[in-house]
CSV table of C-alpha atoms in Angstrom, one decimal:
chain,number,residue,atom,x,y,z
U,1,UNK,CA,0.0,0.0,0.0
U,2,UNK,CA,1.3,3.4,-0.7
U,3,UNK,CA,2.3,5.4,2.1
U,4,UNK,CA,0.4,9.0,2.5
U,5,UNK,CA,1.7,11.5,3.2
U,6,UNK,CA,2.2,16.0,3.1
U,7,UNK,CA,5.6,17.7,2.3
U,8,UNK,CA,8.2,18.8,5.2
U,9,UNK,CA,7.5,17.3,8.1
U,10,UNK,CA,10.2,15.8,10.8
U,11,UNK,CA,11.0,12.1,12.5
U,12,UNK,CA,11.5,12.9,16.1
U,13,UNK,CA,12.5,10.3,18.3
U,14,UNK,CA,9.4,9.0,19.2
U,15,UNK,CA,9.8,6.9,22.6
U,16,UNK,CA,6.7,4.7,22.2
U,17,UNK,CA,8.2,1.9,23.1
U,18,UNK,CA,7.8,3.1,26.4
U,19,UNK,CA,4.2,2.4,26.7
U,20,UNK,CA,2.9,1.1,23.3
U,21,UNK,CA,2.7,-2.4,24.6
U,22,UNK,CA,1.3,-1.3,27.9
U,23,UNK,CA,-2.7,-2.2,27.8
U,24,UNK,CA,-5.2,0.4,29.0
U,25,UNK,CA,-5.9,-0.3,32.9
U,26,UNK,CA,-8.0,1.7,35.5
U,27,UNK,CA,-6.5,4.6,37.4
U,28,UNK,CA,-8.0,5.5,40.9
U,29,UNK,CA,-9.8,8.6,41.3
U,30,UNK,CA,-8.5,11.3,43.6
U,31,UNK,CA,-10.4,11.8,46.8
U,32,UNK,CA,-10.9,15.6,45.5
U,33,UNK,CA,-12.2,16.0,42.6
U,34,UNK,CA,-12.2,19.3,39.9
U,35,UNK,CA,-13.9,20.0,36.8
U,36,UNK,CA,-13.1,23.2,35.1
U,37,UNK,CA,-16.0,24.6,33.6
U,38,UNK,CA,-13.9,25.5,30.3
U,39,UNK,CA,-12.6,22.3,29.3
U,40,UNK,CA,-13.9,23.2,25.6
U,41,UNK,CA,-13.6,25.9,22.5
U,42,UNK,CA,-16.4,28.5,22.9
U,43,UNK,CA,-18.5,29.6,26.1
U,44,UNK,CA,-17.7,27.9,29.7
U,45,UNK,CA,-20.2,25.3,30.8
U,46,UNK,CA,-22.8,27.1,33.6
U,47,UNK,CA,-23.2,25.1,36.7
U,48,UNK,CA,-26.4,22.9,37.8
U,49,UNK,CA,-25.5,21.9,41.4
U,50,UNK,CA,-25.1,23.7,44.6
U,51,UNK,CA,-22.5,23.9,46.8
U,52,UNK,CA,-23.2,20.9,49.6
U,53,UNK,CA,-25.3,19.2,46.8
U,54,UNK,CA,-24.9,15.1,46.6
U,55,UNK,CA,-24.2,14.2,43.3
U,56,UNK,CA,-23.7,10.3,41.2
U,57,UNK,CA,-21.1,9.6,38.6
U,58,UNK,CA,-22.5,10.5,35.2
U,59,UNK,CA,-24.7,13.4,36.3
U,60,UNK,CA,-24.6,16.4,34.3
U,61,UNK,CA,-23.2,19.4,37.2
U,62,UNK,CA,-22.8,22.0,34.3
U,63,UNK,CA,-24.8,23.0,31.3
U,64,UNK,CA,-23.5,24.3,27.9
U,65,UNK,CA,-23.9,28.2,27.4
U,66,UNK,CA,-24.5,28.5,23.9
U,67,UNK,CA,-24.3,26.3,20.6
U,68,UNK,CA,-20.4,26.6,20.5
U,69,UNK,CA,-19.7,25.1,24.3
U,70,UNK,CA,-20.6,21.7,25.6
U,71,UNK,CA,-21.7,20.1,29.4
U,72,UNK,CA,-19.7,18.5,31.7
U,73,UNK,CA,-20.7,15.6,34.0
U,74,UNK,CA,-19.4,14.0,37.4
U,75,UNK,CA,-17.2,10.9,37.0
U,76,UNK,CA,-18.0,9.9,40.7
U,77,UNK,CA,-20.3,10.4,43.4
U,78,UNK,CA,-20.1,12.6,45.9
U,79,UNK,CA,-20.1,16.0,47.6
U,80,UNK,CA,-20.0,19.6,45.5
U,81,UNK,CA,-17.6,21.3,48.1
U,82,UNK,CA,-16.9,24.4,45.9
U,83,UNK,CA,-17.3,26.0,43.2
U,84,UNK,CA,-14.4,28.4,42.5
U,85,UNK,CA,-11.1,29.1,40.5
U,86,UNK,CA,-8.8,26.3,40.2
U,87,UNK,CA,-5.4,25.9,38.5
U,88,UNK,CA,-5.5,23.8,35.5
U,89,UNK,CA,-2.8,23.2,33.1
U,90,UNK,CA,-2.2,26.5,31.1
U,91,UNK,CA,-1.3,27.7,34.5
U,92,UNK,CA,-4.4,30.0,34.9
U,93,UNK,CA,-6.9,29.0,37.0
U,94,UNK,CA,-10.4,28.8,35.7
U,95,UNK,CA,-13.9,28.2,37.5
U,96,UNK,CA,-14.3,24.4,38.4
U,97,UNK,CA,-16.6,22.9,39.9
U,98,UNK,CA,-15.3,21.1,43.0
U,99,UNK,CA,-16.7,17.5,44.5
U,100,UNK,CA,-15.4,14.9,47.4
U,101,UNK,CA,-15.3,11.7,46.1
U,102,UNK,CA,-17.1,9.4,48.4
U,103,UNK,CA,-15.5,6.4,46.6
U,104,UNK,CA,-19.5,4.9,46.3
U,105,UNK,CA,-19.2,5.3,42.7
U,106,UNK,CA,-23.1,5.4,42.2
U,107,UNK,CA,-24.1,5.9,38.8
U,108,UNK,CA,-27.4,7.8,37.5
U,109,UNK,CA,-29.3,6.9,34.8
U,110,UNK,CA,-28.0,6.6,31.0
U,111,UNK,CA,-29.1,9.0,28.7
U,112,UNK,CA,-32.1,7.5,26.7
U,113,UNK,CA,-31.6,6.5,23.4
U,114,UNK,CA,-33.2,4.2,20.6
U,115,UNK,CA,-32.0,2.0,18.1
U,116,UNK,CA,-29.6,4.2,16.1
U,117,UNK,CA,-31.8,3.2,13.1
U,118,UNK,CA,-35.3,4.2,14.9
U,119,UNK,CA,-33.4,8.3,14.7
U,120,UNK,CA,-33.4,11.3,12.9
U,121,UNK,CA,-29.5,13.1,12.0
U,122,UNK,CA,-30.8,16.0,14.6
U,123,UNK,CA,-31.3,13.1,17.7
U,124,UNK,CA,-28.2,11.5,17.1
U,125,UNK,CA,-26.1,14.5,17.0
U,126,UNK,CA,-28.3,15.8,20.1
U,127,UNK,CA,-27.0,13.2,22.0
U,128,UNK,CA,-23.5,13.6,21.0
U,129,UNK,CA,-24.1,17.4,22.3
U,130,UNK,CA,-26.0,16.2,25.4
U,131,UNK,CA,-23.3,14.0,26.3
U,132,UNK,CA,-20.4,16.6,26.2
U,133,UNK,CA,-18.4,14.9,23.4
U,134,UNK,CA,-15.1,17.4,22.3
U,135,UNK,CA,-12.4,16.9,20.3
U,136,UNK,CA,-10.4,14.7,23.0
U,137,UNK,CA,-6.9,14.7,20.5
U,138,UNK,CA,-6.0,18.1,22.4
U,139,UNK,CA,-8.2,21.2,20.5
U,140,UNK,CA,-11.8,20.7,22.3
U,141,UNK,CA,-14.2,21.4,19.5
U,142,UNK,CA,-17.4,20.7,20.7
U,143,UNK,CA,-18.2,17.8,18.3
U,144,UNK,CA,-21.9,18.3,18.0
U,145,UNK,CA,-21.0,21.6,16.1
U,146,UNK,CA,-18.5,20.0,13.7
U,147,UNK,CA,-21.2,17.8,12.9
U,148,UNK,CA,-23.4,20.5,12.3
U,149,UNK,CA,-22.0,21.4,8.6
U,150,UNK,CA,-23.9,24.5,6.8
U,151,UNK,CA,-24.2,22.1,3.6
U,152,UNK,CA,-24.1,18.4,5.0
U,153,UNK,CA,-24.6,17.1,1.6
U,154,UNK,CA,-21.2,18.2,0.9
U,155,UNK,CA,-19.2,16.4,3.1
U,156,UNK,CA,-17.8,13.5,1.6
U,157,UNK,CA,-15.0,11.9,3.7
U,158,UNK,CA,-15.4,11.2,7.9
U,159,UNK,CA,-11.7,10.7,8.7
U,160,UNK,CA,-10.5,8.9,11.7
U,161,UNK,CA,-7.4,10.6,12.7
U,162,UNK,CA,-5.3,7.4,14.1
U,163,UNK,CA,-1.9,8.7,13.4
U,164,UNK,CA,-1.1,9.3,16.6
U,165,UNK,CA,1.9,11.0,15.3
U,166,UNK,CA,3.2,13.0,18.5
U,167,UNK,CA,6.0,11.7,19.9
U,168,UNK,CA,5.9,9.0,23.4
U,169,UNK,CA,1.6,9.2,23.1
U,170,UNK,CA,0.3,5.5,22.6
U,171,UNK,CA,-3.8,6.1,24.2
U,172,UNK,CA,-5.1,6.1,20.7
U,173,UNK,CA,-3.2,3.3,19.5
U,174,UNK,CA,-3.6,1.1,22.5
U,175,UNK,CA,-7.7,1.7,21.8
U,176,UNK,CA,-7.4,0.5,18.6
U,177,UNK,CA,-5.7,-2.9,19.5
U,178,UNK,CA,-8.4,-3.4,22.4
U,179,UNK,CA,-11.2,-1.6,21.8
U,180,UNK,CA,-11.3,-2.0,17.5
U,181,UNK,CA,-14.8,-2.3,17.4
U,182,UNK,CA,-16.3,0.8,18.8
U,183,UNK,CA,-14.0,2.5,16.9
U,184,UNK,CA,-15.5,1.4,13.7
U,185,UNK,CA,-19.1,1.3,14.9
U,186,UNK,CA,-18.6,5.3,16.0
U,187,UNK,CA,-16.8,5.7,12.7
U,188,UNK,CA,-20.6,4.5,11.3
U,189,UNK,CA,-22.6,6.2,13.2
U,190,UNK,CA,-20.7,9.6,12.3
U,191,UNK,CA,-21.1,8.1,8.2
U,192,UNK,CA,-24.8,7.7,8.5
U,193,UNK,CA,-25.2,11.0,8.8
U,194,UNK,CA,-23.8,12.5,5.4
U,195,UNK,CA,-25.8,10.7,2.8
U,196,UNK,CA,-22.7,11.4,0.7
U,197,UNK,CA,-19.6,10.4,3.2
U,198,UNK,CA,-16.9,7.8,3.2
U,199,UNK,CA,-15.4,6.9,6.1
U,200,UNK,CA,-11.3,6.8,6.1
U,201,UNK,CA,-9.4,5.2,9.2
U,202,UNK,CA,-6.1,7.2,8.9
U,203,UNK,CA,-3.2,4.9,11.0
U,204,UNK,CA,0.9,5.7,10.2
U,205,UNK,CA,2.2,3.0,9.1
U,206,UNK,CA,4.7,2.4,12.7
U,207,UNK,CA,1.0,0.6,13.6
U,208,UNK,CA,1.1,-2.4,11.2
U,209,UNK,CA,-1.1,-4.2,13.7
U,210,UNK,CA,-3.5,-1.3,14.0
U,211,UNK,CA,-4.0,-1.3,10.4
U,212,UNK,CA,-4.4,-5.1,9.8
U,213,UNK,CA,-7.2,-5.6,12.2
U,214,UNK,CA,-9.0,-2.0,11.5
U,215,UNK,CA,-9.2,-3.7,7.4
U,216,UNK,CA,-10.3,-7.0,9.1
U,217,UNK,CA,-13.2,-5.3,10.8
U,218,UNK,CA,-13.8,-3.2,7.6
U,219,UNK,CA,-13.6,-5.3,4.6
U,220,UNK,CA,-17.0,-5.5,4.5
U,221,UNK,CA,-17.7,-1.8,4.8
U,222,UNK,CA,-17.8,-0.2,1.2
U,223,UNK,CA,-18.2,3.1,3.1
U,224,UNK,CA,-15.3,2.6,5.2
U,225,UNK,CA,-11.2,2.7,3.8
U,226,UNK,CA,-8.4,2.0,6.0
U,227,UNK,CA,-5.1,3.8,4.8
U,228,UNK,CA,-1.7,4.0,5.8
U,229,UNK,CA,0.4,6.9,6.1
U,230,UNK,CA,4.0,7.4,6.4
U,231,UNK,CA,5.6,8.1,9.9
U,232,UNK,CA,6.2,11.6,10.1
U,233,UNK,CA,4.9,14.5,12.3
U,234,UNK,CA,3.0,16.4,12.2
U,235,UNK,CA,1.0,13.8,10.1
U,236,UNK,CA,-1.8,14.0,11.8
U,237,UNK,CA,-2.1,17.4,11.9
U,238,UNK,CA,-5.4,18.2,10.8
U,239,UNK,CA,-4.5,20.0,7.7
U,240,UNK,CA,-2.0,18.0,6.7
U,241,UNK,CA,-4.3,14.4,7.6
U,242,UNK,CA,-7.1,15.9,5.0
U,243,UNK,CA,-4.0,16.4,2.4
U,244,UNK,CA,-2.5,13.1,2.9
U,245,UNK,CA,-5.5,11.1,2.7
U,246,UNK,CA,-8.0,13.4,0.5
U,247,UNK,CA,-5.6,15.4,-1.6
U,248,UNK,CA,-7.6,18.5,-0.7
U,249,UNK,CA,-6.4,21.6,0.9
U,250,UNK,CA,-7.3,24.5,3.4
U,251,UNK,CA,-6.0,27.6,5.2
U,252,UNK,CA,-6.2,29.1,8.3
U,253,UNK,CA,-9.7,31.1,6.8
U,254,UNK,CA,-11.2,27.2,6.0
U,255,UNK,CA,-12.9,24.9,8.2
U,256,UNK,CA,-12.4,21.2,7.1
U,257,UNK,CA,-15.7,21.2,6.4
U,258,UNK,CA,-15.3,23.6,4.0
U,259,UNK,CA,-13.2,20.9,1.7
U,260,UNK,CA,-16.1,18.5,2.4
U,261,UNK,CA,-14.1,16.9,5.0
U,262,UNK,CA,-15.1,16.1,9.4
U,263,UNK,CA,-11.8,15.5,11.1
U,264,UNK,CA,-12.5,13.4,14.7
U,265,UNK,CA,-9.3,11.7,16.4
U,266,UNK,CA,-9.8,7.9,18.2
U,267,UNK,CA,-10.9,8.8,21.2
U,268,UNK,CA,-13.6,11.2,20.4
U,269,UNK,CA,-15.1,8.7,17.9
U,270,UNK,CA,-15.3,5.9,20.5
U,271,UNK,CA,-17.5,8.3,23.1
U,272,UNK,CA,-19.9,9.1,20.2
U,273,UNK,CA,-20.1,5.5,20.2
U,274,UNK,CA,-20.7,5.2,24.3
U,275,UNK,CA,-23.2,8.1,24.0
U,276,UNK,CA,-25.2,7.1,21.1
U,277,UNK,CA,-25.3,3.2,21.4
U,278,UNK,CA,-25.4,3.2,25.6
U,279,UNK,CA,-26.5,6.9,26.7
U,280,UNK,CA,-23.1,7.3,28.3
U,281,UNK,CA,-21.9,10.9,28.9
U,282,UNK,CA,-18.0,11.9,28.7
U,283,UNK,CA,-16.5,11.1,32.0
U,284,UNK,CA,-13.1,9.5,31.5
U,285,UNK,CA,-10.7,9.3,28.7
U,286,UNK,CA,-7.3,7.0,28.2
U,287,UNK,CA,-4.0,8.8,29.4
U,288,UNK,CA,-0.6,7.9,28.6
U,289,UNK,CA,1.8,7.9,31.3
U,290,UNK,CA,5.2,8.0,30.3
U,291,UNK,CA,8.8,9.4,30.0
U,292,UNK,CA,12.5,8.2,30.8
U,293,UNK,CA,12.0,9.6,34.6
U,294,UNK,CA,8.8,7.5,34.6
U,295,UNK,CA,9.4,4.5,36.6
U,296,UNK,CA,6.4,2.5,35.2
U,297,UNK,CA,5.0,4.2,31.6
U,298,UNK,CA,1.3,3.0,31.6
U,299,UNK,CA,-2.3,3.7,29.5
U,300,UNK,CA,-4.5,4.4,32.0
U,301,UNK,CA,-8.3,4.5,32.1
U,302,UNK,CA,-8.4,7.9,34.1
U,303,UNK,CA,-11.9,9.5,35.2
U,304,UNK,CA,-11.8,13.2,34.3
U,305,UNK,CA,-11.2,15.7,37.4
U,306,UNK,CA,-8.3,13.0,38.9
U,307,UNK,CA,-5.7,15.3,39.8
U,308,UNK,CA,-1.9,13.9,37.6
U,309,UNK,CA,-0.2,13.8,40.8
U,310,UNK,CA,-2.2,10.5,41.4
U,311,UNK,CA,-1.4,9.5,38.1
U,312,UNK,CA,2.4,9.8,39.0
U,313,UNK,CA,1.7,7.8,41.9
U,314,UNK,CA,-0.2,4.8,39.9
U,315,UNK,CA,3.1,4.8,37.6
U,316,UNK,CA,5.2,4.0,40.6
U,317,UNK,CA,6.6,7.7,40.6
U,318,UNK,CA,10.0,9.2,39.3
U,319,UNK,CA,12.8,7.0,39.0
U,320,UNK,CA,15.9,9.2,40.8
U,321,UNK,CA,15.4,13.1,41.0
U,322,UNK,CA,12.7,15.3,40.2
U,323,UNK,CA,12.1,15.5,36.5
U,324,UNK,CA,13.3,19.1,35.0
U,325,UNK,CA,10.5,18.8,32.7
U,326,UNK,CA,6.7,17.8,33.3
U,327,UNK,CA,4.3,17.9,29.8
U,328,UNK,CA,0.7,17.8,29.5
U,329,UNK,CA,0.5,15.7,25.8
U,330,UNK,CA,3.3,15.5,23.9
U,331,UNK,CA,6.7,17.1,23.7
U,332,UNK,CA,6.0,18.9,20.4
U,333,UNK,CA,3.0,20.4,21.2
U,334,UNK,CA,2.2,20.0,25.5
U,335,UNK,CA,1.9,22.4,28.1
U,336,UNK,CA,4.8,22.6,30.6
U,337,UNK,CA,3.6,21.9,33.8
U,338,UNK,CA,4.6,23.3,37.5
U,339,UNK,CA,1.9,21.7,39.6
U,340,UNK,CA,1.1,18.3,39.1
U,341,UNK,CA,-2.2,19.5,41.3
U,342,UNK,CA,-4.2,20.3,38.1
U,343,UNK,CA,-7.1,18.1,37.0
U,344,UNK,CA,-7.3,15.7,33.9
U,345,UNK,CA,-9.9,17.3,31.4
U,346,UNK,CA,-11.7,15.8,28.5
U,347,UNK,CA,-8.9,16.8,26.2
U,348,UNK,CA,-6.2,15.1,28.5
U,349,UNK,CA,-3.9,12.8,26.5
U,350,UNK,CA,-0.5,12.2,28.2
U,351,UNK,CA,1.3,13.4,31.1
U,352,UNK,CA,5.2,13.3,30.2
U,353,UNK,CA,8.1,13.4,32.3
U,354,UNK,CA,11.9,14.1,31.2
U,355,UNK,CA,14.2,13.9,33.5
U,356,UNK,CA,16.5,16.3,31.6
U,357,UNK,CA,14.8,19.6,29.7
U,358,UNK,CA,16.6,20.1,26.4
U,359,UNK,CA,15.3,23.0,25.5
U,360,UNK,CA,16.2,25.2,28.6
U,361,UNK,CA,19.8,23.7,28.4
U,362,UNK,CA,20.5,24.5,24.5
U,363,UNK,CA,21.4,28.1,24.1
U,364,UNK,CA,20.3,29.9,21.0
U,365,UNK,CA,22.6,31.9,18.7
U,366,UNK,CA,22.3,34.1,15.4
U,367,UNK,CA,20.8,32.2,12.2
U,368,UNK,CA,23.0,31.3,9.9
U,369,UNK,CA,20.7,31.0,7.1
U,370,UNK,CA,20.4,27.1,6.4
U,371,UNK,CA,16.9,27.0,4.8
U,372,UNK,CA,16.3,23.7,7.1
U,373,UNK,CA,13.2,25.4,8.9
U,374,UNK,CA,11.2,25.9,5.5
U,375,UNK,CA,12.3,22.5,4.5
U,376,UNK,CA,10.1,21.5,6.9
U,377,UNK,CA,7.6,23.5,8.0
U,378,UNK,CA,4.4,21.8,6.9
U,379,UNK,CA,2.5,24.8,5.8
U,380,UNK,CA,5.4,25.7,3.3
U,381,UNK,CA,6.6,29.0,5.2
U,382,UNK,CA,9.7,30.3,5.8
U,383,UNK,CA,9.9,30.5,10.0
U,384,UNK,CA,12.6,32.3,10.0
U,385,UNK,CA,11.5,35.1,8.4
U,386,UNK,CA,8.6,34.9,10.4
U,387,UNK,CA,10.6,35.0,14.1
U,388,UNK,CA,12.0,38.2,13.1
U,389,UNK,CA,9.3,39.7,12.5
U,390,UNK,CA,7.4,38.3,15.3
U,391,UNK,CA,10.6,39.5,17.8
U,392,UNK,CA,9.9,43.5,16.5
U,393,UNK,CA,6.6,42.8,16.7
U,394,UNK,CA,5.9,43.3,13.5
U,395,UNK,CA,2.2,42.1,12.7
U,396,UNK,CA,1.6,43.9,9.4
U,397,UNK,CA,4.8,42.1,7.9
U,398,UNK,CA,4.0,38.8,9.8
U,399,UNK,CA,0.4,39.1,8.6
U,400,UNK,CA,1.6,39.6,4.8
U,401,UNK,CA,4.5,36.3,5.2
U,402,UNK,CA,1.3,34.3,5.7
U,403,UNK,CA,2.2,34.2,9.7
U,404,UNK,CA,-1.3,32.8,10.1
U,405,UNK,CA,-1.3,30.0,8.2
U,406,UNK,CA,1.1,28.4,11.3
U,407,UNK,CA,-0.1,25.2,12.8
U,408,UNK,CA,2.6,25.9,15.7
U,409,UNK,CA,3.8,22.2,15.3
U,410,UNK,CA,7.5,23.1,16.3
U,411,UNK,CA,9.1,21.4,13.5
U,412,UNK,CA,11.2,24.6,12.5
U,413,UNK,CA,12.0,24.8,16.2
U,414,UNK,CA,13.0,20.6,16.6
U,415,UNK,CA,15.1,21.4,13.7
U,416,UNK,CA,16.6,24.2,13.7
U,417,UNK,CA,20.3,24.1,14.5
U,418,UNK,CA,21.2,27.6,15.9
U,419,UNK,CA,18.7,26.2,18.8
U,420,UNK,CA,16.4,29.5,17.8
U,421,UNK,CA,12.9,29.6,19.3
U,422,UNK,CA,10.9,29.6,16.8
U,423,UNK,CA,7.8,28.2,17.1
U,424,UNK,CA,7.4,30.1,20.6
U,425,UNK,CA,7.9,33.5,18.8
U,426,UNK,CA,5.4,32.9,16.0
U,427,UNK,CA,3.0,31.4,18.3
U,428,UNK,CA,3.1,34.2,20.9
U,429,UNK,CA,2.6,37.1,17.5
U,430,UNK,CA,0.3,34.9,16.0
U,431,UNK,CA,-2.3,35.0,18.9
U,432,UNK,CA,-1.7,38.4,19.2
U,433,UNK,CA,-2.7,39.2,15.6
U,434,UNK,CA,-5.7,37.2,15.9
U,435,UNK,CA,-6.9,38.8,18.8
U,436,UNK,CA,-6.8,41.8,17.1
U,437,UNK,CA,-9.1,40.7,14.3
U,438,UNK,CA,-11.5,39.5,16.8
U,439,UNK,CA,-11.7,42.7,18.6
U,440,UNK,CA,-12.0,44.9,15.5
U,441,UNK,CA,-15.4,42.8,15.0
């Protein structure tokens, strides 16, 4: 099978042998729990409980605000002891809805459903809304609205992202080897709603195991295509995952949808499946565990609002010293962390630890010109050019070098060999810019 792929692109050391052959098992839940109401694009969730209120697991304890936000549920019973700021992993804190486990683990009712063939488009994507699906790979769309396309008959591929391609991260690829099947049946469900769609499972090829038993399960599904792509980050970069696999294109101005195309990674697609098939809301989501100063790298099962610290402590803690670096996701494109006494969210995929920083100990000089950033920046710009603008903080110019069209995937950064920053300094001017456009609106 050909391998698909984009231009540029980077092969990082990917340390998946850390964890890749480590099956998914349960993680304990923290005896406080915290759900930040903003765990989502678009408006925070509004609370629905009281302080001293006795809640169950699965209980909705926040409403969404508007089309573009989503509602979060408890993932145990228990006690709401507060409802107040909390620090979560951008190192802001953010209002979070506060509950004492009491380790009872009661469960209130499922959501009802019927036969996915006894409903109409609108039900089944009202129960993907009412059950607080996201995008779980990291950017927490709320997936109701991406499949809420102006022009639904134009939408003609459902892709699956299973690349996975971040470096150490193995949750997606240990669900497809255990959990295969409601992959493919949430893949479905998602088809049978664009008349018009084909379904594409989208693994790199570093999962030949993934892909043989995804075609097994598929091969008689005309709607659905399993392809492999070549090993390379950022392939599954949304952009570059609808090149690769389509051969279609968008900007920073596009949504996928816009190229007839719904982008939805592993995860996600397996909680349409719990919501629409068994009324389950979004409580937990797979976490991978994992680093050199991890002593025991492990997928975990972890209930959403468990604190990482306890997730540190399931792994058997840190090997020698205190790791100089902590990551929320992956190395490429985490969050540095400096409290491990932040909650898991829906859009919680790894927790890395390092025990030596390489990027605070390499010490950036002049560039000397080499071309090797543009080689591989993704989006086919020139980074930098785009740094130095970005350092004089100068938007018009950045704006004009097509500074927008970034995806921040750090490649020009990983590669560069004057150790320049470059990703940080386009990312930082970027924002800036379009926070300006919003507020000239």
């Amino acid at each position: 099978m050909a391998k698909l792929t984009f231009k540029g692109g980077i092969h990082p050391y990917d340390g998946k042998d850390l964890s890749k052959n480590k099956p998914i098992v349960d993680a304990d839940a923290t005896d406080i729990m915290v759900y930040p109401l903003s765990q989502h694009i678009g408006a925070p969730a509004k609370p629905i409980v009281s302080v001293g209120e006795r809640v169950l697991g699965n209980q909705k304890i926040a409403e969404a605000d508007g089309f573009v936000s989503s509602p979060i549920y408890a993932s145990v019973s228990g006690t709401v002891k507060a409802i107040e700021p909390r620090r979560v992993v951008t190192g802001a804190k953010a209002m979070s809805i506060v509950i004492e486990n009491d380790h009872m683990y009661e469960i209130a009712p499922p959501i009802p459903v019927q036969p996915i063939a006894a409903m109409t488009q609108e039900e089944v994507i009202g129960l993907v809304k009412e059950a607080g699906i996201i995008g779980m790979g990291g950017a927490g769309f709320p997936t109701h609205v991406k499949l809420s396309p102006k022009n639904p008959d134009q939408i003609h591929y459902i892709i699956a992202n299973c690349a996975e391609c971040e470096p150490y991260l193995t949750s997606d690829y240990r669900r497809m080897i255990e959990e295969p099947e409601k992959l493919v049946s949430g893949l479905k469900i998602m088809i049978s709603l664009f008349k018009h769609a084909k379904g594409i499972l989208a693994v790199e090829d570093n999962k030949p195991d993934a892909i043989k038993l995804l075609k097994e399960l598929t091969i008689d599904e005309p709607r659905i295509e399993v392809k492999a792509l070549k090993t390379k980050y950022p392939q599954g970069s949304e952009r570059q995952l609808i090149y690769a696999t389509t051969g279609r294109a968008i900007n920073s101005t596009m949504l996928p949808a816009d190229a007839g195309c719904i982008v939805d990674n592993v995860d996600t697609i397996v909680a349409i499946y719990h919501a629409v098939i068994e009324g389950k809301p979004l409580t937990e989501r797979i976490v991978t565990v994992t680093g050199d100063a991890i002593r025991f790298p492990q997928n975990y099962r972890v209930k959403c609002g468990t604190l990482y610290s306890s997730l540190i402590e399931a792994a058997g803690g840190f090997k020698d010293a205190y790791p100089e670096k902590i990551i929320s996701g992956g190395p490429m494109m985490g969050r540095a962390l400096f409290d491990l006494d932040v909650p898991t969210t829906k859009a919680s995929s790894a927790l890395l630890c390092l025990k030596k920083d390489e990027v605070k100990a390499s010490k950036p000089s002049n560039c000397i010109n080499c071309g090797m950033c543009v080689q591989v920046c993704p989006s086919r710009l020139i980074p930098s050019r785009l740094a130095d603008f970005a350092e004089h903080l100068d938007k018009e110019k950045f704006e004009k070098y097509n500074g927008l069209e970034c995806v921040e995937c750090g490649s020009c950064s990983y590669i560069c060999p004057a150790k320049r920053q470059l990703v940080q300094s386009i990312g930082t001017v970027r924002k800036q810019v379009l926070a300006d456009k919003r507020n000239k609106k």
